[in-house]
PDB file of C-alpha atoms in Angstrom:
ATOM      1  CA  ILE Y 954     -57.046   6.011  -1.573  1.00 55.00           C
ATOM      2  CA  SER Y 955     -53.853   8.027  -1.628  1.00 65.00           C
ATOM      3  CA  PHE Y 956     -51.388   6.445  -4.026  1.00 83.00           C
ATOM      4  CA  LYS Y 957     -47.743   6.267  -3.080  1.00 90.00           C
ATOM      5  CA  LYS Y 958     -45.568   8.655  -5.060  1.00 93.00           C
ATOM      6  CA  VAL Y 959     -42.787   6.822  -6.843  1.00 95.00           C
ATOM      7  CA  ILE Y 960     -39.296   8.218  -6.257  1.00 97.00           C
ATOM      8  CA  GLU Y 961     -36.341   6.827  -8.162  1.00 97.00           C
ATOM      9  CA  LEU Y 962     -32.963   7.298  -6.502  1.00 98.00           C
ATOM     10  CA  PHE Y 963     -30.019   7.083  -8.909  1.00 98.00           C
ATOM     11  CA  TYR Y 964     -26.779   6.662  -7.001  1.00 98.00           C
ATOM     12  CA  ASN Y 965     -23.210   5.370  -7.068  1.00 97.00           C
ATOM     13  CA  VAL Y 966     -21.179   4.157  -4.081  1.00 97.00           C
ATOM     14  CA  VAL Y 967     -18.097   6.125  -5.134  1.00 94.00           C
ATOM     15  CA  SER Y 968     -20.069   9.352  -4.568  1.00 94.00           C
ATOM     16  CA  PRO Y 969     -20.133  10.473  -0.917  1.00 95.00           C
ATOM     17  CA  TYR Y 970     -23.040  12.869  -1.509  1.00 95.00           C
ATOM     18  CA  SER Y 971     -24.965   9.885  -2.878  1.00 97.00           C
ATOM     19  CA  TRP Y 972     -24.439   8.233   0.502  1.00 97.00           C
ATOM     20  CA  PHE Y 973     -26.006  11.150   2.377  1.00 98.00           C
ATOM     21  CA  GLY Y 974     -28.991  11.301   0.016  1.00 98.00           C
ATOM     22  CA  PHE Y 975     -29.385   7.520   0.170  1.00 98.00           C
ATOM     23  CA  GLU Y 976     -29.405   7.338   3.971  1.00 98.00           C
ATOM     24  CA  ILE Y 977     -31.920  10.135   4.315  1.00 97.00           C
ATOM     25  CA  MET Y 978     -34.278   8.656   1.730  1.00 98.00           C
ATOM     26  CA  CYS Y 979     -33.998   5.261   3.428  1.00 97.00           C
ATOM     27  CA  ARG Y 980     -34.942   6.940   6.736  1.00 97.00           C
ATOM     28  CA  TYR Y 981     -37.934   8.661   5.130  1.00 97.00           C
ATOM     29  CA  LYS Y 982     -39.247   5.815   2.994  1.00 95.00           C
ATOM     30  CA  ASN Y 983     -41.560   4.659   5.787  1.00 91.00           C
ATOM     31  CA  VAL Y 984     -42.321   8.183   7.054  1.00 95.00           C
ATOM     32  CA  TRP Y 985     -43.549   9.637   3.770  1.00 96.00           C
ATOM     33  CA  ASN Y 986     -46.165   8.090   1.513  1.00 95.00           C
ATOM     34  CA  ILE Y 987     -43.595   7.073  -1.118  1.00 96.00           C
ATOM     35  CA  ASP Y 988     -42.397   4.051  -3.011  1.00 95.00           C
ATOM     36  CA  LEU Y 989     -38.597   4.423  -3.098  1.00 96.00           C
ATOM     37  CA  LYS Y 990     -36.905   2.659  -6.010  1.00 96.00           C
ATOM     38  CA  LEU Y 991     -33.151   2.211  -5.719  1.00 97.00           C
ATOM     39  CA  CYS Y 992     -31.408   2.678  -9.074  1.00 98.00           C
ATOM     40  CA  PRO Y 993     -27.696   1.827  -8.942  1.00 98.00           C
ATOM     41  CA  ALA Y 994     -26.002   3.523 -11.913  1.00 98.00           C
ATOM     42  CA  PHE Y 995     -22.533   4.365 -13.211  1.00 96.00           C
ATOM     43  CA  ILE Y 996     -21.510   7.930 -12.392  1.00 92.00           C
ATOM     44  CA  ALA Y 997     -18.591   8.125 -14.850  1.00 90.00           C
ATOM     45  CA  GLY Y 998     -21.035   7.310 -17.667  1.00 91.00           C
ATOM     46  CA  VAL Y 999     -23.336  10.142 -16.578  1.00 93.00           C
ATOM     47  CA  MET Y1000     -20.435  12.601 -16.283  1.00 91.00           C
ATOM     48  CA  GLN Y1001     -19.218  11.686 -19.753  1.00 89.00           C
ATOM     49  CA  ALA Y1002     -22.650  11.835 -21.388  1.00 91.00           C
ATOM     50  CA  SER Y1003     -23.497  15.208 -19.807  1.00 90.00           C
ATOM     51  CA  GLY Y1004     -20.061  16.772 -20.326  1.00 90.00           C
ATOM     52  CA  ASN Y1005     -19.728  17.401 -16.581  1.00 89.00           C
ATOM     53  CA  LYS Y1006     -16.398  17.413 -14.714  1.00 82.00           C
ATOM     54  CA  PRO Y1007     -16.074  15.908 -11.234  1.00 76.00           C
ATOM     55  CA  PRO Y1008     -15.773  18.599  -8.522  1.00 73.00           C
ATOM     56  CA  GLY Y1009     -12.555  17.024  -7.241  1.00 72.00           C
ATOM     57  CA  LEU Y1010     -10.694  18.137 -10.370  1.00 76.00           C
ATOM     58  CA  LEU Y1011     -11.012  21.853  -9.580  1.00 81.00           C
ATOM     59  CA  PRO Y1012      -8.616  22.750  -6.713  1.00 85.00           C
ATOM     60  CA  ASN Y1013     -10.857  25.322  -4.999  1.00 90.00           C
ATOM     61  CA  LYS Y1014     -13.886  23.084  -5.339  1.00 86.00           C
ATOM     62  CA  TYR Y1015     -11.946  20.111  -3.997  1.00 85.00           C
ATOM     63  CA  LYS Y1016     -10.820  22.119  -0.970  1.00 88.00           C
ATOM     64  CA  TYR Y1017     -14.375  23.281  -0.326  1.00 91.00           C
ATOM     65  CA  MET Y1018     -15.783  19.798  -0.861  1.00 89.00           C
ATOM     66  CA  SER Y1019     -13.465  18.244   1.758  1.00 89.00           C
ATOM     67  CA  LYS Y1020     -14.802  20.622   4.401  1.00 93.00           C
ATOM     68  CA  ASP Y1021     -18.356  20.384   3.129  1.00 95.00           C
ATOM     69  CA  LEU Y1022     -18.349  16.576   3.326  1.00 95.00           C
ATOM     70  CA  GLU Y1023     -17.170  16.720   6.920  1.00 95.00           C
ATOM     71  CA  ARG Y1024     -19.909  19.167   7.930  1.00 96.00           C
ATOM     72  CA  SER Y1025     -22.563  17.300   5.954  1.00 96.00           C
ATOM     73  CA  ALA Y1026     -21.648  13.929   7.471  1.00 97.00           C
ATOM     74  CA  GLU Y1027     -22.066  15.374  10.935  1.00 97.00           C
ATOM     75  CA  TYR Y1028     -25.396  16.984  10.050  1.00 96.00           C
ATOM     76  CA  TYR Y1029     -26.767  13.907   8.272  1.00 96.00           C
ATOM     77  CA  ASP Y1030     -25.392  11.575  10.955  1.00 96.00           C
ATOM     78  CA  VAL Y1031     -23.471   9.308   8.574  1.00 97.00           C
ATOM     79  CA  PRO Y1032     -20.226   7.590   9.740  1.00 96.00           C
ATOM     80  CA  PHE Y1033     -18.056   9.328   7.146  1.00 96.00           C
ATOM     81  CA  ASN Y1034     -14.274   9.205   7.324  1.00 95.00           C
ATOM     82  CA  PRO Y1035     -12.544  10.139   4.051  1.00 92.00           C
ATOM     83  CA  PRO Y1036      -9.948   7.787   2.523  1.00 93.00           C
ATOM     84  CA  ALA Y1037      -6.288   8.806   2.541  1.00 92.00           C
ATOM     85  CA  ASP Y1038      -6.383   9.441  -1.223  1.00 90.00           C
ATOM     86  CA  PRO Y1039      -9.944  10.299  -2.335  1.00 86.00           C
ATOM     87  CA  LEU Y1040      -8.852  11.115  -5.893  1.00 82.00           C
ATOM     88  CA  ASP Y1041      -7.327   7.646  -6.282  1.00 86.00           C
ATOM     89  CA  VAL Y1042     -10.536   6.071  -4.985  1.00 87.00           C
ATOM     90  CA  MET Y1043     -12.842   8.157  -7.163  1.00 83.00           C
ATOM     91  CA  PHE Y1044     -10.957   8.508 -10.427  1.00 81.00           C
ATOM     92  CA  ARG Y1045      -8.257   5.881 -10.725  1.00 83.00           C
ATOM     93  CA  LYS Y1046     -10.002   2.922  -9.117  1.00 89.00           C
ATOM     94  CA  GLY Y1047     -13.573   3.964  -9.789  1.00 87.00           C
ATOM     95  CA  SER Y1048     -16.685   1.960  -9.067  1.00 93.00           C
ATOM     96  CA  LEU Y1049     -17.534  -0.189 -12.072  1.00 95.00           C
ATOM     97  CA  PRO Y1050     -17.022  -3.608 -10.381  1.00 96.00           C
ATOM     98  CA  ALA Y1051     -18.913  -2.428  -7.291  1.00 97.00           C
ATOM     99  CA  MET Y1052     -21.877  -1.065  -9.228  1.00 97.00           C
ATOM    100  CA  ARG Y1053     -22.082  -4.207 -11.358  1.00 98.00           C
ATOM    101  CA  PHE Y1054     -22.088  -6.231  -8.155  1.00 98.00           C
ATOM    102  CA  VAL Y1055     -24.886  -4.108  -6.626  1.00 98.00           C
ATOM    103  CA  THR Y1056     -26.839  -4.481  -9.884  1.00 97.00           C
ATOM    104  CA  ALA Y1057     -26.405  -8.267  -9.720  1.00 97.00           C
ATOM    105  CA  VAL Y1058     -27.663  -8.299  -6.125  1.00 97.00           C
ATOM    106  CA  GLN Y1059     -30.700  -6.297  -7.220  1.00 96.00           C
ATOM    107  CA  GLU Y1060     -31.349  -8.643 -10.153  1.00 95.00           C
ATOM    108  CA  LYS Y1061     -31.247 -11.653  -7.812  1.00 92.00           C
ATOM    109  CA  GLU Y1062     -33.532  -9.985  -5.289  1.00 87.00           C
ATOM    110  CA  LYS Y1063     -36.300  -9.440  -7.853  1.00 76.00           C
ATOM    111  CA  GLY Y1064     -38.300  -6.487  -6.652  1.00 66.00           C
ATOM    112  CA  GLY Y1065     -37.416  -6.174  -2.980  1.00 72.00           C
ATOM    113  CA  ASP Y1066     -34.589  -3.721  -2.349  1.00 86.00           C
ATOM    114  CA  LYS Y1067     -33.642  -4.783   1.191  1.00 92.00           C
ATOM    115  CA  LEU Y1068     -30.376  -6.527   0.258  1.00 95.00           C
ATOM    116  CA  VAL Y1069     -29.473  -3.867  -2.313  1.00 96.00           C
ATOM    117  CA  GLU Y1070     -29.870  -1.269   0.408  1.00 97.00           C
ATOM    118  CA  GLN Y1071     -27.656  -3.192   2.859  1.00 97.00           C
ATOM    119  CA  VAL Y1072     -24.957  -4.051   0.315  1.00 98.00           C
ATOM    120  CA  SER Y1073     -24.805  -0.473  -1.010  1.00 98.00           C
ATOM    121  CA  ARG Y1074     -24.475   0.849   2.552  1.00 98.00           C
ATOM    122  CA  GLU Y1075     -21.632  -1.580   3.339  1.00 98.00           C
ATOM    123  CA  LEU Y1076     -19.776  -0.538   0.178  1.00 97.00           C
ATOM    124  CA  TRP Y1077     -20.058   3.161   1.089  1.00 97.00           C
ATOM    125  CA  ARG Y1078     -18.826   2.305   4.571  1.00 97.00           C
ATOM    126  CA  ARG Y1079     -15.817   0.520   3.104  1.00 96.00           C
ATOM    127  CA  ILE Y1080     -14.683   3.444   0.955  1.00 94.00           C
ATOM    128  CA  TRP Y1081     -15.950   6.457   2.846  1.00 96.00           C
ATOM    129  CA  GLY Y1082     -15.634   5.067   6.352  1.00 96.00           C
ATOM    130  CA  GLU Y1083     -12.828   2.508   6.443  1.00 96.00           C
ATOM    131  CA  ASP Y1084     -10.610   3.394   3.441  1.00 95.00           C
ATOM    132  CA  LYS Y1085     -10.906  -0.101   1.979  1.00 95.00           C
ATOM    133  CA  ASP Y1086     -10.876  -1.235  -1.621  1.00 93.00           C
ATOM    134  CA  ILE Y1087     -14.141  -1.934  -3.488  1.00 93.00           C
ATOM    135  CA  THR Y1088     -12.728  -3.077  -6.802  1.00 93.00           C
ATOM    136  CA  GLU Y1089     -11.579  -6.596  -5.803  1.00 94.00           C
ATOM    137  CA  PRO Y1090     -14.041  -9.518  -5.628  1.00 96.00           C
ATOM    138  CA  ALA Y1091     -12.824 -10.460  -2.125  1.00 96.00           C
ATOM    139  CA  SER Y1092     -13.611  -6.959  -0.909  1.00 96.00           C
ATOM    140  CA  LEU Y1093     -17.075  -7.006  -2.490  1.00 97.00           C
ATOM    141  CA  ALA Y1094     -17.662 -10.406  -0.878  1.00 98.00           C
ATOM    142  CA  GLU Y1095     -16.706  -9.044   2.531  1.00 97.00           C
ATOM    143  CA  ALA Y1096     -19.163  -6.157   2.193  1.00 97.00           C
ATOM    144  CA  ALA Y1097     -21.907  -8.541   1.058  1.00 97.00           C
ATOM    145  CA  LYS Y1098     -21.272 -10.850   4.008  1.00 97.00           C
ATOM    146  CA  LYS Y1099     -21.658  -7.921   6.418  1.00 97.00           C
ATOM    147  CA  ALA Y1100     -24.899  -7.078   4.606  1.00 96.00           C
ATOM    148  CA  GLY Y1101     -26.226 -10.534   5.461  1.00 95.00           C
ATOM    149  CA  MET Y1102     -25.689 -12.463   2.212  1.00 96.00           C
ATOM    150  CA  SER Y1103     -24.734 -16.132   2.365  1.00 96.00           C
ATOM    151  CA  ASP Y1104     -21.520 -17.445   0.757  1.00 97.00           C
ATOM    152  CA  GLU Y1105     -23.600 -19.132  -1.943  1.00 96.00           C
ATOM    153  CA  GLU Y1106     -25.500 -15.916  -2.741  1.00 96.00           C
ATOM    154  CA  ILE Y1107     -22.251 -13.940  -2.826  1.00 97.00           C
ATOM    155  CA  LYS Y1108     -20.614 -16.424  -5.208  1.00 97.00           C
ATOM    156  CA  ASP Y1109     -23.666 -16.250  -7.506  1.00 97.00           C
ATOM    157  CA  ALA Y1110     -23.765 -12.444  -7.466  1.00 97.00           C
ATOM    158  CA  LEU Y1111     -20.018 -12.169  -8.200  1.00 98.00           C
ATOM    159  CA  GLU Y1112     -20.384 -14.496 -11.195  1.00 98.00           C
ATOM    160  CA  MET Y1113     -23.481 -12.692 -12.377  1.00 97.00           C
ATOM    161  CA  ALA Y1114     -21.766  -9.306 -12.070  1.00 97.00           C
ATOM    162  CA  THR Y1115     -19.452 -10.090 -14.988  1.00 97.00           C
ATOM    163  CA  SER Y1116     -22.263 -11.283 -17.281  1.00 98.00           C
ATOM    164  CA  ASP Y1117     -23.501  -9.289 -20.282  1.00 98.00           C
ATOM    165  CA  LYS Y1118     -26.990  -9.227 -18.767  1.00 98.00           C
ATOM    166  CA  ILE Y1119     -25.797  -7.293 -15.702  1.00 98.00           C
ATOM    167  CA  LYS Y1120     -23.418  -5.068 -17.660  1.00 98.00           C
ATOM    168  CA  ASN Y1121     -26.339  -4.110 -19.889  1.00 98.00           C
ATOM    169  CA  LYS Y1122     -28.686  -3.596 -16.950  1.00 98.00           C
ATOM    170  CA  LEU Y1123     -26.235  -1.131 -15.376  1.00 98.00           C
ATOM    171  CA  LYS Y1124     -25.773   0.606 -18.730  1.00 97.00           C
ATOM    172  CA  GLY Y1125     -29.567   0.821 -19.044  1.00 98.00           C
ATOM    173  CA  SER Y1126     -29.981   2.376 -15.605  1.00 98.00           C
ATOM    174  CA  THR Y1127     -27.205   4.884 -16.370  1.00 97.00           C
ATOM    175  CA  GLN Y1128     -28.816   5.710 -19.710  1.00 97.00           C
ATOM    176  CA  ARG Y1129     -32.180   6.279 -18.001  1.00 97.00           C
ATOM    177  CA  ALA Y1130     -30.542   8.755 -15.633  1.00 97.00           C
ATOM    178  CA  VAL Y1131     -28.971  10.557 -18.613  1.00 97.00           C
ATOM    179  CA  GLU Y1132     -32.332  10.681 -20.402  1.00 97.00           C
ATOM    180  CA  TYR Y1133     -33.913  12.270 -17.329  1.00 97.00           C
ATOM    181  CA  GLY Y1134     -31.204  14.943 -17.518  1.00 96.00           C
ATOM    182  CA  ALA Y1135     -28.669  13.716 -14.940  1.00 96.00           C
ATOM    183  CA  PHE Y1136     -25.240  15.351 -14.712  1.00 95.00           C
ATOM    184  CA  GLY Y1137     -24.183  13.789 -11.394  1.00 94.00           C
ATOM    185  CA  PHE Y1138     -25.478  11.850  -8.385  1.00 96.00           C
ATOM    186  CA  PRO Y1139     -27.481  11.501  -6.285  1.00 97.00           C
ATOM    187  CA  LEU Y1140     -30.384  12.161  -8.624  1.00 98.00           C
ATOM    188  CA  LEU Y1141     -33.907  11.834  -7.271  1.00 98.00           C
ATOM    189  CA  VAL Y1142     -36.716  11.591  -9.777  1.00 98.00           C
ATOM    190  CA  CYS Y1143     -40.166  12.148  -8.244  1.00 96.00           C
ATOM    191  CA  HIS Y1144     -43.103  11.075 -10.338  1.00 93.00           C
ATOM    192  CA  VAL Y1145     -45.833  13.607  -9.611  1.00 85.00           C
ATOM    193  CA  ASN Y1146     -49.058  13.512 -11.647  1.00 85.00           C
ATOM    194  CA  GLY Y1147     -47.288  11.636 -14.410  1.00 85.00           C
ATOM    195  CA  ASN Y1148     -44.442  14.156 -14.637  1.00 90.00           C
ATOM    196  CA  PRO Y1149     -40.864  13.466 -13.545  1.00 95.00           C
ATOM    197  CA  GLU Y1150     -39.512  16.157 -11.203  1.00 95.00           C
ATOM    198  CA  LEU Y1151     -35.714  16.118 -10.814  1.00 97.00           C
ATOM    199  CA  PHE Y1152     -33.755  16.900  -7.660  1.00 97.00           C
ATOM    200  CA  PHE Y1153     -29.968  16.763  -7.680  1.00 97.00           C
ATOM    201  CA  GLY Y1154     -27.821  16.397  -4.575  1.00 95.00           C
ATOM    202  CA  SER Y1155     -28.387  15.476  -0.950  1.00 95.00           C
ATOM    203  CA  ASP Y1156     -29.277  19.046   0.077  1.00 94.00           C
ATOM    204  CA  ARG Y1157     -32.527  19.447  -1.871  1.00 95.00           C
ATOM    205  CA  LEU Y1158     -34.630  17.025   0.120  1.00 96.00           C
ATOM    206  CA  GLU Y1159     -36.616  19.754   1.885  1.00 96.00           C
ATOM    207  CA  LEU Y1160     -37.597  20.982  -1.538  1.00 96.00           C
ATOM    208  CA  LEU Y1161     -38.468  17.452  -2.615  1.00 97.00           C
ATOM    209  CA  ALA Y1162     -40.708  17.058   0.455  1.00 97.00           C
ATOM    210  CA  HIS Y1163     -42.467  20.311  -0.427  1.00 96.00           C
ATOM    211  CA  CYS Y1164     -42.951  19.154  -4.011  1.00 93.00           C
ATOM    212  CA  ILE Y1165     -44.637  15.888  -3.009  1.00 94.00           C
ATOM    213  CA  GLY Y1166     -46.662  17.470  -0.185  1.00 94.00           C
ATOM    214  CA  GLU Y1167     -44.800  15.764   2.667  1.00 96.00           C
ATOM    215  CA  LYS Y1168     -43.294  17.161   5.862  1.00 96.00           C
ATOM    216  CA  TRP Y1169     -39.531  17.608   6.184  1.00 96.00           C
ATOM    217  CA  LEU Y1170     -38.447  16.627   9.701  1.00 96.00           C
ATOM    218  CA  GLY Y1171     -34.702  17.145   9.313  1.00 95.00           C
ATOM    219  CA  PRO Y1172     -32.050  14.496   8.631  1.00 95.00           C
ATOM    220  CA  ARG Y1173     -33.278  12.180  11.431  1.00 95.00           C
ATOM    221  CA  PRO Y1174     -37.076  11.940  11.206  1.00 95.00           C
ATOM    222  CA  ASP Y1175     -37.077   9.277  13.941  1.00 89.00           C
ATOM    223  CA  ARG Y1176     -35.542  11.724  16.441  1.00 88.00           C
ATOM    224  CA  ALA Y1177     -37.735  14.594  15.288  1.00 76.00           C
ATOM    225  CA  ALA Y1178     -40.817  12.473  15.918  1.00 65.00           C
ATOM    226  CA  ALA Y1179     -39.589  11.648  19.413  1.00 67.00           C
ATOM    227  CA  LYS Y1180     -39.365  15.374  20.215  1.00 64.00           C
ATOM    228  CA  LEU Y1181     -42.891  16.209  19.047  1.00 54.00           C
TER     229      LEU Y1181
END
């Protein structure tokens, strides 16, 4: 029997590179022999704990990143359209309410990550596709509705998101990422022969495939398979 390799994906919806990594891993989770675990975490906590500075704060890096995101979105086939003021979105507004909400959805779902996947995707779409807010409860509710949650489920998740249990769960996930050695997201932790192998960023997935003995078929494995 070949056991599925466990891959933990630590991500945050305020990080556009997390979105690219997330979409690709979601496309590959049924192509590769893996068990993908979604780990919503708080990026500001990781930055602070590791002493890292966000790339947007360095002018040359910010300029490069704007172009790089555009090119990457096209390559990865993700409907990316940057907000009018990315710095406001990333640093002033941040993502704490959104990540607590995603954590609450995951807690309610108990083991299956289908809703977490959909809700996370809708939140990325809101910020990095439609320039909409993700800090207000009404905005989170709208994203959750698009993801297929009922009004009752949304109300429950919003209430749960402000509870100590969920705050602590998000802190715990963030702390786990820090303990693995995270300094930013996305962080993929592959468990190979009992050892965690770390891959940072959305552009190391070929390397990840090599490490777990799987075939890299480009950003759209479904289309690659059709060509074979």
